[in-house]
Coordinates of C-alpha atoms in Angstrom, one line a residue:
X146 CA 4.1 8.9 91.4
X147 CA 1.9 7.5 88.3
X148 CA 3.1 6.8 85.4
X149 CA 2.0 8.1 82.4
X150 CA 2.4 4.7 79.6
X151 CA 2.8 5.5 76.0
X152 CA 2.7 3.9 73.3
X153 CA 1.9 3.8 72.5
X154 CA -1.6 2.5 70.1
X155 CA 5.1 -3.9 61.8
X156 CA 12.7 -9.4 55.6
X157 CA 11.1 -9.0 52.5
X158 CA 12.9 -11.1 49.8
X159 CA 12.4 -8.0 47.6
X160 CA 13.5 -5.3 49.3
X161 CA 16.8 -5.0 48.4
X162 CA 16.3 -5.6 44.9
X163 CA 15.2 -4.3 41.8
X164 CA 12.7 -1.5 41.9
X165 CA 10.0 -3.5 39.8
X166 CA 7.6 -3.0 43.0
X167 CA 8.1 1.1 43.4
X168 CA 4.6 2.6 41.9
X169 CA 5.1 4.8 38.4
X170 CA 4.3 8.5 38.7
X171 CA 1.3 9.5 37.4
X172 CA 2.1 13.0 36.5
X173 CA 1.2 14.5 33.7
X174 CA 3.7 16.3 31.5
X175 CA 3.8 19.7 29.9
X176 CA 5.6 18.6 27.0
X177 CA 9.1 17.9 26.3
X178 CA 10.7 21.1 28.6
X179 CA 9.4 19.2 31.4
X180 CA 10.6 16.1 30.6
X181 CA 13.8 17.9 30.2
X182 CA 14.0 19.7 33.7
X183 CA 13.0 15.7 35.6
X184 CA 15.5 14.1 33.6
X185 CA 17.8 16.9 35.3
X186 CA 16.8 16.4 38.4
X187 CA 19.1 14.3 40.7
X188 CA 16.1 12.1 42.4
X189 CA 15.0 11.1 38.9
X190 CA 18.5 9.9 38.0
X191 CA 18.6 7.9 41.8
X192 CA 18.2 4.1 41.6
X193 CA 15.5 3.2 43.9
X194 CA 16.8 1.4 46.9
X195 CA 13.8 0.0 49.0
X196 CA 16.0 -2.4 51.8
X197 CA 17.6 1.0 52.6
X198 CA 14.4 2.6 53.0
X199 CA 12.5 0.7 54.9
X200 CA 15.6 0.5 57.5
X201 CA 15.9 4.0 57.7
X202 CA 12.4 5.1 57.8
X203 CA 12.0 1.9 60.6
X204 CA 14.8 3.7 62.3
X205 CA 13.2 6.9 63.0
X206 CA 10.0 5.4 63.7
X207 CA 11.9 3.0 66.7
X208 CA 13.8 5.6 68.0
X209 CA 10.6 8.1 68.5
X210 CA 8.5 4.9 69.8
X211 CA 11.7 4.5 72.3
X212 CA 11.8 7.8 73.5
X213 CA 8.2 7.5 75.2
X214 CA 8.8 4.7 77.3
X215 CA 12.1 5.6 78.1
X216 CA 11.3 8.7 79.7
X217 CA 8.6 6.7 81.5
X218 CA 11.3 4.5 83.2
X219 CA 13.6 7.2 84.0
X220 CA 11.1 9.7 85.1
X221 CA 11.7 9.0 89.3
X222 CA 15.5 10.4 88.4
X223 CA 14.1 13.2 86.0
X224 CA 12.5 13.9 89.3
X225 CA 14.9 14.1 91.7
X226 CA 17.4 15.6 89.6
X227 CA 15.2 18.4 88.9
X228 CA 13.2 18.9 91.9
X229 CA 10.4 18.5 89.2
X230 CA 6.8 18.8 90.5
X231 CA 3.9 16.5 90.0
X232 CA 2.4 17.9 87.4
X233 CA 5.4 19.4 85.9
X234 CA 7.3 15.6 85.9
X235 CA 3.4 14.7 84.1
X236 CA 4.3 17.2 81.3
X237 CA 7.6 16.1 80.8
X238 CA 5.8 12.6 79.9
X239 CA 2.9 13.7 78.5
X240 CA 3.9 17.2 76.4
X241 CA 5.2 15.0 73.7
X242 CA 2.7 12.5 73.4
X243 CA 0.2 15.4 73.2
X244 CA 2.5 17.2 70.6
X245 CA 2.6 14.2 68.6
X246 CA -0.6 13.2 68.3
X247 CA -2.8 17.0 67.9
X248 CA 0.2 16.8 64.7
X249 CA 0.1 14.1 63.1
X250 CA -2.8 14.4 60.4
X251 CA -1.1 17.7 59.8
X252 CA 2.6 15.9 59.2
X253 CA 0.6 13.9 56.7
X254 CA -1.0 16.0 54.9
X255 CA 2.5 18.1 54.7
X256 CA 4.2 15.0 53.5
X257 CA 1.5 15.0 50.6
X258 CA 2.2 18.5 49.7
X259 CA 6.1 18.7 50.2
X260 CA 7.4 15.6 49.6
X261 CA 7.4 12.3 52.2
X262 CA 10.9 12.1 52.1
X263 CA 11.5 15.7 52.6
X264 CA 9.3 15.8 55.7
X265 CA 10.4 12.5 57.0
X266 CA 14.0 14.1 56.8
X267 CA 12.3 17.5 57.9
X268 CA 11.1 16.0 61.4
X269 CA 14.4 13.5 61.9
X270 CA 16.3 16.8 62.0
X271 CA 13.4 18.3 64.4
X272 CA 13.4 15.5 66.5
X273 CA 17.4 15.0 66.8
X274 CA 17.8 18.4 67.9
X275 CA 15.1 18.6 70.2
X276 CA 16.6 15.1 71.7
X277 CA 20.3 16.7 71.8
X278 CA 18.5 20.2 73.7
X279 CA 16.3 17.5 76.5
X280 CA 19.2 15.9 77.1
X281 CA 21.2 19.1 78.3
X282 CA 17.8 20.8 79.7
X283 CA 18.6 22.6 83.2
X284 CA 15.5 23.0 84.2
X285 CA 11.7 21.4 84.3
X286 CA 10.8 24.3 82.2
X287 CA 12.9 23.7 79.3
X288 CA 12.7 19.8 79.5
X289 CA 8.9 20.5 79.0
X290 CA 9.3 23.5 76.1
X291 CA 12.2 20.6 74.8
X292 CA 9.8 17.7 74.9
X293 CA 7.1 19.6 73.2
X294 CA 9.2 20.3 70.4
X295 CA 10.3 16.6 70.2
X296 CA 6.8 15.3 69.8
X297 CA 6.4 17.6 67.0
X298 CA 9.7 16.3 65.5
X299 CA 7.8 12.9 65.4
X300 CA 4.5 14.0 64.0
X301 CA 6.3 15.5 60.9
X302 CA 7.8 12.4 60.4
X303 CA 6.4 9.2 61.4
X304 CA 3.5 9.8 59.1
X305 CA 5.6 9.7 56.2
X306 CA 6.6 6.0 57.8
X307 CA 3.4 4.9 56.5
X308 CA 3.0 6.5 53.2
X309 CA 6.9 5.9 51.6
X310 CA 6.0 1.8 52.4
X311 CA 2.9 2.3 50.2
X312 CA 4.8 4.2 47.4
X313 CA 7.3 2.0 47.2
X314 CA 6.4 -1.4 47.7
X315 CA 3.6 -3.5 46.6
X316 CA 2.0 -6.9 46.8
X317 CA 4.0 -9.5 48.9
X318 CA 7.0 -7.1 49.8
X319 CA 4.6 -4.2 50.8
X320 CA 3.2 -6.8 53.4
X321 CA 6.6 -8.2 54.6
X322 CA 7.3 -4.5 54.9
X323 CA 4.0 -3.9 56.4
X324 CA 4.7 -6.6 59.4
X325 CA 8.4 -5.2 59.4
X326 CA 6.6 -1.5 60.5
X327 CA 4.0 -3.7 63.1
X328 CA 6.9 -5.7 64.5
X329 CA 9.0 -2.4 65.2
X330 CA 5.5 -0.4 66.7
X331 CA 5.9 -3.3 69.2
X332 CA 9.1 -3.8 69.8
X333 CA 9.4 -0.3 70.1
X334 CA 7.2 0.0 73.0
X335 CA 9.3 -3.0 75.6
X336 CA 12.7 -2.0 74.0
X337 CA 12.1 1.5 75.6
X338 CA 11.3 0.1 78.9
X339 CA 14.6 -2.0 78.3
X340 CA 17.1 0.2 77.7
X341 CA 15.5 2.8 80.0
X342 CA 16.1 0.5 82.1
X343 CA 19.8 -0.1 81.5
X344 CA 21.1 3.5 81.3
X345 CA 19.1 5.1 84.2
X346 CA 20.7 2.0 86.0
X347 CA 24.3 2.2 84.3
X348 CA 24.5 6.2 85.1
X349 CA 27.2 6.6 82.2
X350 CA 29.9 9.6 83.6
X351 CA 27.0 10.7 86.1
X352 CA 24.8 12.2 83.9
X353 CA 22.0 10.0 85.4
X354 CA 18.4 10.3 83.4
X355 CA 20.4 12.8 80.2
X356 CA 21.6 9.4 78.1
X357 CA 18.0 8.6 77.9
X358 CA 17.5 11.6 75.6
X359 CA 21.1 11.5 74.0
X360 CA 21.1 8.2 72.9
X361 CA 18.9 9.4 69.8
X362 CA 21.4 12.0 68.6
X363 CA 24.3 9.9 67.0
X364 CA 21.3 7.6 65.3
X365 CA 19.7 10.4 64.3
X366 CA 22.7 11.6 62.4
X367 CA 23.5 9.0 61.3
X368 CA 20.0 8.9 59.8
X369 CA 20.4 12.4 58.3
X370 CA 23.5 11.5 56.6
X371 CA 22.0 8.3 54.6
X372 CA 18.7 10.1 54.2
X373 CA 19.3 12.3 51.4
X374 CA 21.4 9.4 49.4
X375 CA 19.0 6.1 50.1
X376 CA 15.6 7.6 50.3
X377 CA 13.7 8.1 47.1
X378 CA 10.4 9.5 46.7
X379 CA 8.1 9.5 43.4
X380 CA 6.7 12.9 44.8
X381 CA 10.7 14.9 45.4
X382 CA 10.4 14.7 41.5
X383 CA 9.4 18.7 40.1
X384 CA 6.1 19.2 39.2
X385 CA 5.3 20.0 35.8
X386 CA 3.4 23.5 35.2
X387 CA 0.8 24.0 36.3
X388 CA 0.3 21.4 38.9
X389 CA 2.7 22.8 41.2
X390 CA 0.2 25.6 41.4
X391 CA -2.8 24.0 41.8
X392 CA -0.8 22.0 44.9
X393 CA -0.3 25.3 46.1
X394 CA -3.7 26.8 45.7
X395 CA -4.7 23.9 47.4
X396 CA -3.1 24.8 50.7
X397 CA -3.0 23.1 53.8
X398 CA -6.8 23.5 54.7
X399 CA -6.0 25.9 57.7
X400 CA -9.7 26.3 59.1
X401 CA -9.7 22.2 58.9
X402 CA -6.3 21.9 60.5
X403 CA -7.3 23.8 63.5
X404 CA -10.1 22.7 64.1
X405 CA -8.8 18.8 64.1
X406 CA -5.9 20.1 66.4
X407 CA -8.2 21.8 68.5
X408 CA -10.6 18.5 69.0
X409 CA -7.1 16.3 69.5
X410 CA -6.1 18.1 71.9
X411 CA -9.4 18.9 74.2
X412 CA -9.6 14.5 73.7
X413 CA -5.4 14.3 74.7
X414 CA -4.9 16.8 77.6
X415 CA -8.2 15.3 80.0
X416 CA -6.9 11.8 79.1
X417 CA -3.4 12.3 80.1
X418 CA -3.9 14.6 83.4
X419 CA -7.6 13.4 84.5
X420 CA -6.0 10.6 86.3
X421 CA -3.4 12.3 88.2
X422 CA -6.2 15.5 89.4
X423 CA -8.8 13.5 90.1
X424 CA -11.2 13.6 87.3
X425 CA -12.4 17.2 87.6
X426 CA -15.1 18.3 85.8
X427 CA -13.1 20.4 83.3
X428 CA -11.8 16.9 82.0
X429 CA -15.2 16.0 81.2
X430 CA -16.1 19.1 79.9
X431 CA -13.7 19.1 77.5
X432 CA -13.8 15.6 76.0
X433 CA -17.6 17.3 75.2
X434 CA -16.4 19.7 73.9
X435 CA -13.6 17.7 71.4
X436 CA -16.4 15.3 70.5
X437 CA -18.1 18.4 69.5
X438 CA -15.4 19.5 67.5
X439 CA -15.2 16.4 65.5
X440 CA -18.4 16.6 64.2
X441 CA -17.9 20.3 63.1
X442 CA -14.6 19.2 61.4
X443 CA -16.3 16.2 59.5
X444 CA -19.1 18.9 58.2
X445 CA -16.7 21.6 57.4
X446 CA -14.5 19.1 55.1
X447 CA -17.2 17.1 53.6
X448 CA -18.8 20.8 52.8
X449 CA -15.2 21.5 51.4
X450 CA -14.9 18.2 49.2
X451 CA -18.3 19.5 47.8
X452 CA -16.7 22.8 46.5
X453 CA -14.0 21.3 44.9
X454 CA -11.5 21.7 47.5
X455 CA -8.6 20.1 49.2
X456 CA -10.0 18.9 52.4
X457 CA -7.2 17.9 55.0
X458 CA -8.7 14.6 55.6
X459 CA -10.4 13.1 52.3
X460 CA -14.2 12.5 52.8
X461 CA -13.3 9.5 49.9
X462 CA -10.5 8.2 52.5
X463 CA -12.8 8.4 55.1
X464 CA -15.7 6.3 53.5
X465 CA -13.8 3.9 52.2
X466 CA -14.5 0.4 52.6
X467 CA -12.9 -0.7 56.1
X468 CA -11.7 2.1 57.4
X469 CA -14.4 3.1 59.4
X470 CA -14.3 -0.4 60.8
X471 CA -10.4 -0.8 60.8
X472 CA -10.1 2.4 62.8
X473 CA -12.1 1.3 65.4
X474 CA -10.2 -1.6 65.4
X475 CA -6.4 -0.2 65.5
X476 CA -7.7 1.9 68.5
X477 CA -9.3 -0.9 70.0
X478 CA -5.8 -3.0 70.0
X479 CA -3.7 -0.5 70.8
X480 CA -5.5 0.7 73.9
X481 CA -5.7 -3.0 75.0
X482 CA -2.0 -3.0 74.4
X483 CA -1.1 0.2 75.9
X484 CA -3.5 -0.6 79.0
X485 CA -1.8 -3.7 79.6
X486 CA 1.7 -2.3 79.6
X487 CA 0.4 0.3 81.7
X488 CA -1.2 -1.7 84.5
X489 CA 1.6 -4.4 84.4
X490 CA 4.1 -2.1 84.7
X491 CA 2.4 -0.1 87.5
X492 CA 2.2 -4.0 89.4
X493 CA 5.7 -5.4 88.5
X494 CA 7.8 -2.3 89.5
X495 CA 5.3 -1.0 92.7
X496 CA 3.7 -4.0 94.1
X497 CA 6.2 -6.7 93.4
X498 CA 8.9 -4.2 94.1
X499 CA 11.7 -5.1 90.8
X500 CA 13.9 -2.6 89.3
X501 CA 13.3 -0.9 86.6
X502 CA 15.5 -2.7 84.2
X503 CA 13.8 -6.3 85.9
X504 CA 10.6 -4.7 84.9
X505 CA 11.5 -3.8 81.3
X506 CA 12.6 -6.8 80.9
X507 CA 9.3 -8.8 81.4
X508 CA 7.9 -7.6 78.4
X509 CA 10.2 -9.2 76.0
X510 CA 8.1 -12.3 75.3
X511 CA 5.4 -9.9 74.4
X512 CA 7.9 -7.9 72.3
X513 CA 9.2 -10.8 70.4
X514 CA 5.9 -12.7 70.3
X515 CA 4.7 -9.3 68.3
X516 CA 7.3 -9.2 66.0
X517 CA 7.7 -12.5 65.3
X518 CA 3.8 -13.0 63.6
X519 CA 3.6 -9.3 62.1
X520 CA 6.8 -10.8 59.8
X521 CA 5.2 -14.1 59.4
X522 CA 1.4 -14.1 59.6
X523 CA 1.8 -13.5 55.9
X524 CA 3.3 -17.0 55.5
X525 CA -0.2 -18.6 56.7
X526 CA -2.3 -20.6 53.9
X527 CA -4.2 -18.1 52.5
X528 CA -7.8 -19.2 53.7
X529 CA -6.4 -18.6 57.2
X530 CA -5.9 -15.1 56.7
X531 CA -9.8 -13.8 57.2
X532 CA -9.4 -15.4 60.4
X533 CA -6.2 -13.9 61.7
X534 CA -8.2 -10.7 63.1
X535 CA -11.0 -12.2 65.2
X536 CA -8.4 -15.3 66.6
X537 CA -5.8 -12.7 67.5
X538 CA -8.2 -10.9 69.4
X539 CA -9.9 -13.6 71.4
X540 CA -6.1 -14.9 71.7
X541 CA -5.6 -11.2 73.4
X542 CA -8.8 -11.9 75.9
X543 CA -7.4 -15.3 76.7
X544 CA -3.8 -14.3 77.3
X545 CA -5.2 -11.1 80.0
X546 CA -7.1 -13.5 81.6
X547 CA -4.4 -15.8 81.8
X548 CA -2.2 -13.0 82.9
X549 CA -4.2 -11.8 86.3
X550 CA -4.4 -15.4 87.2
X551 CA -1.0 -15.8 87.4
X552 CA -0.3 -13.0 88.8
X553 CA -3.3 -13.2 91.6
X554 CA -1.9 -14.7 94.1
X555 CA 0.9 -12.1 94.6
X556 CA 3.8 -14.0 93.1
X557 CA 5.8 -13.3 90.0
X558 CA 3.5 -15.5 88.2
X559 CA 6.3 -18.3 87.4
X560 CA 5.9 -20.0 83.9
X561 CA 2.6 -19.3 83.7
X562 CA 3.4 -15.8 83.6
X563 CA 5.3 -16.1 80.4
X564 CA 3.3 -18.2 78.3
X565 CA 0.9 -15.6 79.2
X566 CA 2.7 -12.6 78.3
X567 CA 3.9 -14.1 74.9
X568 CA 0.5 -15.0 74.0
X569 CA -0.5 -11.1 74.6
X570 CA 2.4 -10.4 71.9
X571 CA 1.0 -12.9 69.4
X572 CA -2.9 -12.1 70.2
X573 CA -2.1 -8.3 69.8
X574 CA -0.1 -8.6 66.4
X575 CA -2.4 -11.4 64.8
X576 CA -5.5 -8.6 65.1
X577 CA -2.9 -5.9 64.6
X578 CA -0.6 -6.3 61.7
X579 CA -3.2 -8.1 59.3
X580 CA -5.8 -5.5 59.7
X581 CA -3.1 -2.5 58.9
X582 CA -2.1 -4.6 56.2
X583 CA -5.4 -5.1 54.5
X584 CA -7.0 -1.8 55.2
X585 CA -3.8 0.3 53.3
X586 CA -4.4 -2.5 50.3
X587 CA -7.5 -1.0 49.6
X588 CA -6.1 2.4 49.5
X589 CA -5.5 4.1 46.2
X590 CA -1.6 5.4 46.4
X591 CA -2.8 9.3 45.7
X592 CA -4.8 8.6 49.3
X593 CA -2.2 6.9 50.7
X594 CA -1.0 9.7 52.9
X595 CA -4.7 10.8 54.2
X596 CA -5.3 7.2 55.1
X597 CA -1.5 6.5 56.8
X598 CA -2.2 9.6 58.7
X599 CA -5.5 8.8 60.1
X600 CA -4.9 5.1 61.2
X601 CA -1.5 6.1 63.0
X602 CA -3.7 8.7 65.0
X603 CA -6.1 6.3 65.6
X604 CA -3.1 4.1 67.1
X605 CA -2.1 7.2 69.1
X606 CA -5.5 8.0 70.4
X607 CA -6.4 4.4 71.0
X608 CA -2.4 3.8 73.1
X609 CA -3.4 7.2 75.0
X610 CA -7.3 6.2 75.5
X611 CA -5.9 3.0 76.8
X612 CA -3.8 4.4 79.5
X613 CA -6.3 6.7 80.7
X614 CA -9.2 4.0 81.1
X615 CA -7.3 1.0 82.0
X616 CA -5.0 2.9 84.1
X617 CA -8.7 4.3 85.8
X618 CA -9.9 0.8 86.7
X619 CA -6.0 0.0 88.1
X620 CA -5.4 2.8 90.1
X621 CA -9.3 2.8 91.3
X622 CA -8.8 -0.8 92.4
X623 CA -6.0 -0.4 94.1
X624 CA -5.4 0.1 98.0
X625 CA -3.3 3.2 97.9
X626 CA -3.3 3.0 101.8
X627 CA -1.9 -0.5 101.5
X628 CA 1.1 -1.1 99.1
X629 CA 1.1 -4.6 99.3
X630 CA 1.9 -7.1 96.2
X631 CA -1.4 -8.8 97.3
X632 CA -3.5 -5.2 96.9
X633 CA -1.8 -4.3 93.5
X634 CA -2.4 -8.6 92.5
X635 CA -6.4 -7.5 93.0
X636 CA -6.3 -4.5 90.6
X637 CA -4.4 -6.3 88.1
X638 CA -7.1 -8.8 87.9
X639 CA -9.5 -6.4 87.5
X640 CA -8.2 -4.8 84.9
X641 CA -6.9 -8.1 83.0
X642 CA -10.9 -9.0 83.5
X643 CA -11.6 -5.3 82.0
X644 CA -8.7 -5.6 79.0
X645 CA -10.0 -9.3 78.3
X646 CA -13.7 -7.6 78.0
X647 CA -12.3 -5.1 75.6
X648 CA -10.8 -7.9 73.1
X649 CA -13.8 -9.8 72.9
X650 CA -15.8 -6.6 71.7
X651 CA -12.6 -7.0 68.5
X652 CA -13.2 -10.2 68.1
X653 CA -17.3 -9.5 67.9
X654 CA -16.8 -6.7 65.3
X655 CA -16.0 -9.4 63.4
X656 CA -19.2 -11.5 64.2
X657 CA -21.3 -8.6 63.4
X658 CA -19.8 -8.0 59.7
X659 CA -20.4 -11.6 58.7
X660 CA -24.0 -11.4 60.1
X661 CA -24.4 -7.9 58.0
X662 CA -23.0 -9.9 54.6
X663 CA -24.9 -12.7 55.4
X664 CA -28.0 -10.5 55.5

């Protein structure tokens, strides 16, 4: 069977301290009443605590990274426990991937309007019960309907990931924080494979695949019971009069909504089923049809800026210096990252034969390599730092490379393998966690949920887009009629040749925007 790969498209000396870095509230007030009725109010009265924040909300954000690649290592038990079909074993991998990402601008923009740490708590509680209900599913129906839900769970609130860092930290400690997210979005990804790895192979009282799903519901408690004590949001405060209203006659910008879900998930569904059915023309069809789409949505809400409306991604966001660019460029890494996985994975467990826990754990040099520079890059002389983009891409193109000739000649690839593998961790976080880091620094903090939710679904679209093409030029190299290591050695070549092709255009982006100053 073919995998579907996810995900998956980062100690601050501060963070446990005082709350000098936590942004004011720019509210206005409607006289002293109001001041009255915050003062009341128990969030008001709540010492800031940003250490606990940023391990809870990097909590939640681990444990819905996990349960993606997980599922991908357990899904040949999901299988023949269930008597799942093809297509219905793709959905179970797939629906919540495609739930998550058609969502997530919406989670956002639901976090702005409600309250981050409402809706981060909002979709912990979604996703915990939605874990606890796959993990005693009974049937490849309910898994699906289960899964779905799940990857809704995460869309409400990994979003507000994003958004509570920019809130409440700033400067130094907002980029420690900021390499703290990157390094867990990494670590998140090989972990999954790991300890998929471990409990599918450990079969805890017989329950085979179910602890995969389980293992999320005593963190997520957990989570839920610190949650409403440690987190503090500027935005849970009440709203003086009259703002409240306007927040609410600004609405959630339903024609905008569905028409962004709509062109998310024309783009999602081809990518994630074209593979397995052949690239029919319906798949093609309807990636017209979604690029279509997302030219109507971008009139529609630049028409509704105009008005005086509340558009459900800001036109001002949009245009902003570097996020055009730094979306392109999040995709970019997170597809070469997710395309990697994908066509290692595909290599290491079918054509050199290892176990699934043997394979997960051959990504942990690129796991800790990640982590490792999105907490430190930071510490670099600052005249490095303009440089840490374009080098960690070309290091990217050199470590693929480096990759399929180690691995060409059909052999686990020896030492060469590994300094390979960690220079892919190191490559991919130097262009990675800098970039994030930079772009959100030149976001005002009333835009900071409109821009957090468009670079994480640029992440998502990229880790999906990734899959979909690099997983093309694997499976299309490949001798299906011959599943020998030497065969699957020959497509993974090509692809590393193909992923190596796709960093240098990263690195070149770069190129191009000194020429265009320069000029």
């Amino acid at each position: 069977m073919k995998h579907t790969t996810p995900t998956t498209l980062p100690p601050t000396g501060d963070l446990g301290g005082s709350s000098k870095g936590e942004p004011t509230d720019n509210r206005a007030s409607d006289g002293p009443a109001a001041d009255r009725r915050v003062a009341r109010h128990p969030a008001s009265r709540r010492t800031p605590r940003p250490g606990w924040l940023l391990a809870i909300v990097l909590t939640g954000q681990l444990m819905a990274v996990l349960d993606v690649f997980i599922v991908n290592i357990a899904a040949p038990t999901v299988r023949a426990d269930l008597h799942a079909s093809g297509a219905g074993l793709q959905l179970v991998i797939a629906g919540y991937t495609i739930s998550y990402a058609v969502l997530l601008i919406t989670g956002a923009r639901l976090g702005a309007l409600i309250g981050h740490r409402r809706m981060f708590l909002t979709g912990l509680a979604v996703f915990t019960g939605a874990s606890l209900a796959c993990g005693l599913a009974a049937t490849t129906g309910q898994l699906i309907a289960f899964r779905f839900v799940q990857g809704a769970g995460a869309a409400l609130m990994l979003p507000q990931v994003l958004s509570l860092i920019q809130r409440t930290f700033t400067g130094g400690s907002r980029a420690r924080a900021l390499g703290a997210y990157s390094a867990v979005l990494a670590s998140g990804a090989a972990g999954g494979q790991i300890l998929g790895g471990l409990l599918v192979e450990a079969d805890l009282f017989g329950s085979g695949w179910r602890p995969v799903f389980l293992v999320n519901v005593p963190i997520g408690l957990a989570l839920l019971a610190l949650g409403p004590r440690l987190l503090h949001d500027p935005a849970d405060a009440p709203r003086p009069r009259g703002e409240g209203a306007a927040v609410r006659r600004s609405g959630l910008d339903l024609p905008g909504l569905v028409l962004l879900a709509a062109a998310v998930l024309l783009f999602t569904v081809p990518l994630v089923l074209g593979q397995e059915r052949g690239w029919p023309l319906w798949c093609w069809v309807t990636l017209g049809l979604s690029a279509a789409l997302v030219a109507l949505f971008a009139a529609y809400e630049t028409r509704l800026a105009r008005r005086g409306g509340a558009p459900l991604i800001s036109p001002r966001v949009a245009r902003a210096p570097g996020i055009p660019r730094a979306v392109i460029r999040i995709a970019l890494a997170m597809a070469a990252n997710a395309g990697f996985l994908f066509a290692m994975t595909l290599h290491v467990q079918g054509g050199l034969g290892h176990s699934p826990l043997r394979t997960g754990l051959t990504f942990v040099p690129t796991a800790v390599a990640f982590g490792v520079v999105g907490l430190n890059w930071q510490r670099l002389p600052a005249r490095w730092h303009a440089a840490t983009v374009p080098g960690g891409f070309l290091l990217a193109a050199a470590s693929f490379a480096g990759a399929g000739l180690a691995l060409r000649d059909g052999t686990d690839g020896g030492p060469w393998l590994l300094v390979a593998l960690t220079a892919s961790g190191a490559g991919l976080s130097f262009a990675y966690s800098p970039l994030l880091t930079r772009t959100l620094a030149t976001v005002r903090r009333q835009d900071a949920a409109d821009a957090s939710g468009v670079l994480v679904t640029a992440a998502q679209l990229g880790l999906l887009t990734g899959v979909a093409v690099f997983g093309a030029v694997f499976l299309g190299a490949a001798d299906d009629t011959v599943p020998s290591a030497g065969a699957s050695a020959d497509a993974l070549w090509v692809t590393c040749v193909a992923l190596a092709g796709a960093a240098l255009c990263g690195a070149l982006m770069s190129l191009v925007r000194r020429v265009g100053h320069l000029r």
